Amino acid sequence: MGGTFDPIHNGHLVCAEEARLQFGLDEVVFVPTGQPWQKAAVSEAEDRYLITVLATASNHHFSVSRIDIDRGGPTYTVDTLRAFRAFYGERAELFFITGTDAVAEILTWKDPEAVLEEALFIAANRPSYSLSDDHQRLFRDRVSVMEIPALAISSTDIRKRVSEGRTIRYLLPREVREFITERRLYRSEPAALGGG
Ligand code: NAP
């Protein structure tokens, strides 16, 4: 399950659990992106890693990998998938779960043919979004689309809500909300030094 997770929210968790059950997966490994090279500023990798751990701790089928963070440099999914293949072995069946709009961009990623060969993709669909007919033809049997109504929740909306001082209650796990408050993430003014 790859994503920037800035922040992780209930839509991601519903999506992971739904994929696990629909595709009969043994486990779902959340892989927070290290440096998303196609993006402007994102929160610190360690904060995104910690909230992903907090959000997934109560599900024993979920785990979190630091692989993209520890590898350093820009994050390329082809490197992630090759490392997973080396770890789990040739007989393992690997799936890469992520958002449909991210999947629609695969052709702009590094080594897209290898990416699509190493794993079957599960594209989690927001209610308002779907793959174009061209993409569906192109990806054929390598990408399965999964409808996730809970993905109406989005990280972008959550960051905006925090910056405007609006509530994010019930959109993400309580532990993640508390971490965001404590670390003053997504606020325009910097955190005060020395407590308070
Ligand atoms: P993104 O552009 O932040 O997200 C695209 C859309 O997909 C957003 O609507 C996002 O919603 C949703 N999304 C992201 N991760 C999701 C997940 N795990 N489950 C459900 N929806 C998800 O995409 P990103 O997070 O940066 O990248 C997604 C994955 O693609 C990461 O693993 C990243 O490393 C990989 N990627 C690889 C390359 C490459 O190899 N060159 C390039 C780009 C991305 P939210 O904002 O609500 O999450």
PDB file of N, CA, C and O in Angstrom, residues 78-117:
ATOM      1  N   VAL A  78       9.523   1.258  -8.701  1.00  0.00           N
ATOM      2  CA  VAL A  78      10.205   0.078  -9.247  1.00  0.00           C
ATOM      3  C   VAL A  78      11.249  -0.446  -8.247  1.00  0.00           C
ATOM      4  O   VAL A  78      11.404  -1.661  -8.079  1.00  0.00           O
ATOM      5  N   ASP A  79      11.938   0.470  -7.543  1.00  0.00           N
ATOM      6  CA  ASP A  79      12.931   0.043  -6.540  1.00  0.00           C
ATOM      7  C   ASP A  79      12.230  -0.621  -5.345  1.00  0.00           C
ATOM      8  O   ASP A  79      12.713  -1.625  -4.808  1.00  0.00           O
ATOM      9  N   THR A  80      11.097  -0.056  -4.955  1.00  0.00           N
ATOM     10  CA  THR A  80      10.329  -0.609  -3.829  1.00  0.00           C
ATOM     11  C   THR A  80       9.893  -2.039  -4.152  1.00  0.00           C
ATOM     12  O   THR A  80      10.062  -2.960  -3.351  1.00  0.00           O
ATOM     13  N   LEU A  81       9.336  -2.208  -5.343  1.00  0.00           N
ATOM     14  CA  LEU A  81       8.808  -3.526  -5.706  1.00  0.00           C
ATOM     15  C   LEU A  81       9.925  -4.557  -5.838  1.00  0.00           C
ATOM     16  O   LEU A  81       9.766  -5.718  -5.437  1.00  0.00           O
ATOM     17  N   ARG A  82      11.084  -4.142  -6.364  1.00  0.00           N
ATOM     18  CA  ARG A  82      12.205  -5.092  -6.504  1.00  0.00           C
ATOM     19  C   ARG A  82      12.716  -5.509  -5.128  1.00  0.00           C
ATOM     20  O   ARG A  82      13.077  -6.672  -4.917  1.00  0.00           O
ATOM     21  N   ALA A  83      12.730  -4.567  -4.191  1.00  0.00           N
ATOM     22  CA  ALA A  83      13.174  -4.900  -2.833  1.00  0.00           C
ATOM     23  C   ALA A  83      12.188  -5.863  -2.171  1.00  0.00           C
ATOM     24  O   ALA A  83      12.584  -6.827  -1.508  1.00  0.00           O
ATOM     25  N   PHE A  84      10.900  -5.635  -2.375  1.00  0.00           N
ATOM     26  CA  PHE A  84       9.892  -6.557  -1.823  1.00  0.00           C
ATOM     27  C   PHE A  84      10.025  -7.931  -2.470  1.00  0.00           C
ATOM     28  O   PHE A  84       9.915  -8.951  -1.799  1.00  0.00           O
ATOM     29  N   ARG A  85      10.267  -7.947  -3.768  1.00  0.00           N
ATOM     30  CA  ARG A  85      10.413  -9.229  -4.473  1.00  0.00           C
ATOM     31  C   ARG A  85      11.609  -9.992  -3.905  1.00  0.00           C
ATOM     32  O   ARG A  85      11.535 -11.202  -3.638  1.00  0.00           O
ATOM     33  N   ALA A  86      12.712  -9.291  -3.683  1.00  0.00           N
ATOM     34  CA  ALA A  86      13.914  -9.943  -3.147  1.00  0.00           C
ATOM     35  C   ALA A  86      13.629 -10.489  -1.746  1.00  0.00           C
ATOM     36  O   ALA A  86      14.077 -11.572  -1.381  1.00  0.00           O
ATOM     37  N   PHE A  87      12.840  -9.751  -0.960  1.00  0.00           N
ATOM     38  CA  PHE A  87      12.567 -10.165   0.418  1.00  0.00           C
ATOM     39  C   PHE A  87      11.575 -11.333   0.473  1.00  0.00           C
ATOM     40  O   PHE A  87      11.773 -12.303   1.195  1.00  0.00           O
ATOM     41  N   TYR A  88      10.490 -11.237  -0.300  1.00  0.00           N
ATOM     42  CA  TYR A  88       9.416 -12.247  -0.194  1.00  0.00           C
ATOM     43  C   TYR A  88       9.624 -13.447  -1.123  1.00  0.00           C
ATOM     44  O   TYR A  88       8.980 -14.471  -0.967  1.00  0.00           O
ATOM     45  N   GLY A  89      10.514 -13.307  -2.128  1.00  0.00           N
ATOM     46  CA  GLY A  89      10.831 -14.437  -2.995  1.00  0.00           C
ATOM     47  C   GLY A  89       9.966 -14.471  -4.250  1.00  0.00           C
ATOM     48  O   GLY A  89       8.938 -13.810  -4.350  1.00  0.00           O
ATOM     49  N   GLU A  90      10.413 -15.290  -5.204  1.00  0.00           N
ATOM     50  CA  GLU A  90       9.778 -15.351  -6.527  1.00  0.00           C
ATOM     51  C   GLU A  90       8.344 -15.878  -6.467  1.00  0.00           C
ATOM     52  O   GLU A  90       7.514 -15.555  -7.308  1.00  0.00           O
ATOM     53  N   ARG A  91       8.043 -16.709  -5.453  1.00  0.00           N
ATOM     54  CA  ARG A  91       6.703 -17.319  -5.427  1.00  0.00           C
ATOM     55  C   ARG A  91       5.643 -16.414  -4.844  1.00  0.00           C
ATOM     56  O   ARG A  91       4.453 -16.697  -4.944  1.00  0.00           O
ATOM     57  N   ALA A  92       6.072 -15.344  -4.211  1.00  0.00           N
ATOM     58  CA  ALA A  92       5.088 -14.440  -3.593  1.00  0.00           C
ATOM     59  C   ALA A  92       4.322 -13.682  -4.674  1.00  0.00           C
ATOM     60  O   ALA A  92       4.878 -13.334  -5.718  1.00  0.00           O
ATOM     61  N   GLU A  93       3.041 -13.469  -4.418  1.00  0.00           N
ATOM     62  CA  GLU A  93       2.234 -12.682  -5.349  1.00  0.00           C
ATOM     63  C   GLU A  93       2.134 -11.268  -4.756  1.00  0.00           C
ATOM     64  O   GLU A  93       1.582 -11.094  -3.669  1.00  0.00           O
ATOM     65  N   LEU A  94       2.703 -10.305  -5.451  1.00  0.00           N
ATOM     66  CA  LEU A  94       2.724  -8.939  -4.922  1.00  0.00           C
ATOM     67  C   LEU A  94       1.632  -8.094  -5.572  1.00  0.00           C
ATOM     68  O   LEU A  94       1.443  -8.131  -6.792  1.00  0.00           O
ATOM     69  N   PHE A  95       0.951  -7.339  -4.731  1.00  0.00           N
ATOM     70  CA  PHE A  95      -0.046  -6.371  -5.213  1.00  0.00           C
ATOM     71  C   PHE A  95       0.406  -4.993  -4.740  1.00  0.00           C
ATOM     72  O   PHE A  95       0.930  -4.862  -3.628  1.00  0.00           O
ATOM     73  N   PHE A  96       0.203  -3.990  -5.544  1.00  0.00           N
ATOM     74  CA  PHE A  96       0.508  -2.621  -5.124  1.00  0.00           C
ATOM     75  C   PHE A  96      -0.807  -1.847  -5.086  1.00  0.00           C
ATOM     76  O   PHE A  96      -1.464  -1.667  -6.110  1.00  0.00           O
ATOM     77  N   ILE A  97      -1.182  -1.443  -3.877  1.00  0.00           N
ATOM     78  CA  ILE A  97      -2.462  -0.740  -3.707  1.00  0.00           C
ATOM     79  C   ILE A  97      -2.173   0.750  -3.644  1.00  0.00           C
ATOM     80  O   ILE A  97      -1.313   1.190  -2.875  1.00  0.00           O
ATOM     81  N   THR A  98      -2.874   1.517  -4.438  1.00  0.00           N
ATOM     82  CA  THR A  98      -2.765   2.974  -4.290  1.00  0.00           C
ATOM     83  C   THR A  98      -3.970   3.646  -4.953  1.00  0.00           C
ATOM     84  O   THR A  98      -4.896   2.963  -5.405  1.00  0.00           O
ATOM     85  N   GLY A  99      -3.976   4.970  -4.965  1.00  0.00           N
ATOM     86  CA  GLY A  99      -5.127   5.700  -5.504  1.00  0.00           C
ATOM     87  C   GLY A  99      -5.192   5.590  -7.024  1.00  0.00           C
ATOM     88  O   GLY A  99      -4.161   5.501  -7.695  1.00  0.00           O
ATOM     89  N   THR A 100      -6.412   5.625  -7.565  1.00  0.00           N
ATOM     90  CA  THR A 100      -6.579   5.514  -9.020  1.00  0.00           C
ATOM     91  C   THR A 100      -5.871   6.647  -9.742  1.00  0.00           C
ATOM     92  O   THR A 100      -5.277   6.447 -10.798  1.00  0.00           O
ATOM     93  N   ASP A 101      -5.925   7.855  -9.167  1.00  0.00           N
ATOM     94  CA  ASP A 101      -5.276   8.963  -9.884  1.00  0.00           C
ATOM     95  C   ASP A 101      -3.764   8.807  -9.894  1.00  0.00           C
ATOM     96  O   ASP A 101      -3.106   9.267 -10.835  1.00  0.00           O
ATOM     97  N   ALA A 102      -3.196   8.136  -8.876  1.00  0.00           N
ATOM     98  CA  ALA A 102      -1.758   7.843  -8.916  1.00  0.00           C
ATOM     99  C   ALA A 102      -1.486   6.782  -9.988  1.00  0.00           C
ATOM    100  O   ALA A 102      -0.548   6.913 -10.784  1.00  0.00           O
ATOM    101  N   VAL A 103      -2.333   5.748 -10.044  1.00  0.00           N
ATOM    102  CA  VAL A 103      -2.155   4.680 -11.042  1.00  0.00           C
ATOM    103  C   VAL A 103      -2.211   5.245 -12.464  1.00  0.00           C
ATOM    104  O   VAL A 103      -1.445   4.836 -13.349  1.00  0.00           O
ATOM    105  N   ALA A 104      -3.095   6.227 -12.679  1.00  0.00           N
ATOM    106  CA  ALA A 104      -3.240   6.822 -14.018  1.00  0.00           C
ATOM    107  C   ALA A 104      -1.942   7.480 -14.480  1.00  0.00           C
ATOM    108  O   ALA A 104      -1.756   7.730 -15.671  1.00  0.00           O
ATOM    109  N   GLU A 105      -1.019   7.735 -13.538  1.00  0.00           N
ATOM    110  CA  GLU A 105       0.246   8.407 -13.865  1.00  0.00           C
ATOM    111  C   GLU A 105       1.406   7.438 -14.039  1.00  0.00           C
ATOM    112  O   GLU A 105       2.541   7.862 -14.245  1.00  0.00           O
ATOM    113  N   ILE A 106       1.151   6.135 -13.959  1.00  0.00           N
ATOM    114  CA  ILE A 106       2.260   5.159 -13.958  1.00  0.00           C
ATOM    115  C   ILE A 106       3.209   5.349 -15.143  1.00  0.00           C
ATOM    116  O   ILE A 106       4.417   5.188 -15.013  1.00  0.00           O
ATOM    117  N   LEU A 107       2.639   5.726 -16.280  1.00  0.00           N
ATOM    118  CA  LEU A 107       3.495   5.846 -17.461  1.00  0.00           C
ATOM    119  C   LEU A 107       4.533   6.955 -17.316  1.00  0.00           C
ATOM    120  O   LEU A 107       5.517   6.993 -18.058  1.00  0.00           O
ATOM    121  N   THR A 108       4.345   7.860 -16.340  1.00  0.00           N
ATOM    122  CA  THR A 108       5.346   8.919 -16.111  1.00  0.00           C
ATOM    123  C   THR A 108       6.358   8.496 -15.043  1.00  0.00           C
ATOM    124  O   THR A 108       7.267   9.245 -14.724  1.00  0.00           O
ATOM    125  N   TRP A 109       6.172   7.324 -14.440  1.00  0.00           N
ATOM    126  CA  TRP A 109       7.083   6.859 -13.399  1.00  0.00           C
ATOM    127  C   TRP A 109       8.340   6.280 -14.036  1.00  0.00           C
ATOM    128  O   TRP A 109       8.390   6.045 -15.240  1.00  0.00           O
ATOM    129  N   LYS A 110       9.341   5.993 -13.187  1.00  0.00           N
ATOM    130  CA  LYS A 110      10.559   5.362 -13.690  1.00  0.00           C
ATOM    131  C   LYS A 110      10.256   3.904 -14.056  1.00  0.00           C
ATOM    132  O   LYS A 110       9.637   3.194 -13.261  1.00  0.00           O
ATOM    133  N   ASP A 111      10.659   3.488 -15.237  1.00  0.00           N
ATOM    134  CA  ASP A 111      10.563   2.107 -15.683  1.00  0.00           C
ATOM    135  C   ASP A 111       9.147   1.506 -15.544  1.00  0.00           C
ATOM    136  O   ASP A 111       8.958   0.477 -14.883  1.00  0.00           O
ATOM    137  N   PRO A 112       8.155   2.130 -16.199  1.00  0.00           N
ATOM    138  CA  PRO A 112       6.765   1.692 -16.007  1.00  0.00           C
ATOM    139  C   PRO A 112       6.495   0.237 -16.383  1.00  0.00           C
ATOM    140  O   PRO A 112       5.684  -0.427 -15.739  1.00  0.00           O
ATOM    141  N   GLU A 113       7.225  -0.276 -17.408  1.00  0.00           N
ATOM    142  CA  GLU A 113       6.974  -1.672 -17.804  1.00  0.00           C
ATOM    143  C   GLU A 113       7.341  -2.605 -16.650  1.00  0.00           C
ATOM    144  O   GLU A 113       6.596  -3.535 -16.327  1.00  0.00           O
ATOM    145  N   ALA A 114       8.493  -2.334 -16.023  1.00  0.00           N
ATOM    146  CA  ALA A 114       8.935  -3.185 -14.914  1.00  0.00           C
ATOM    147  C   ALA A 114       7.978  -3.053 -13.734  1.00  0.00           C
ATOM    148  O   ALA A 114       7.675  -4.035 -13.051  1.00  0.00           O
ATOM    149  N   VAL A 115       7.493  -1.833 -13.493  1.00  0.00           N
ATOM    150  CA  VAL A 115       6.554  -1.602 -12.388  1.00  0.00           C
ATOM    151  C   VAL A 115       5.320  -2.480 -12.575  1.00  0.00           C
ATOM    152  O   VAL A 115       4.884  -3.182 -11.655  1.00  0.00           O
ATOM    153  N   LEU A 116       4.783  -2.472 -13.799  1.00  0.00           N
ATOM    154  CA  LEU A 116       3.549  -3.223 -14.057  1.00  0.00           C
ATOM    155  C   LEU A 116       3.801  -4.729 -14.108  1.00  0.00           C
ATOM    156  O   LEU A 116       2.879  -5.520 -13.942  1.00  0.00           O
ATOM    157  N   GLU A 117       5.062  -5.119 -14.332  1.00  0.00           N
ATOM    158  CA  GLU A 117       5.379  -6.539 -14.378  1.00  0.00           C
ATOM    159  C   GLU A 117       5.576  -7.112 -12.969  1.00  0.00           C
ATOM    160  O   GLU A 117       5.210  -8.247 -12.690  1.00  0.00           O
TER     161      GLU A 117
END
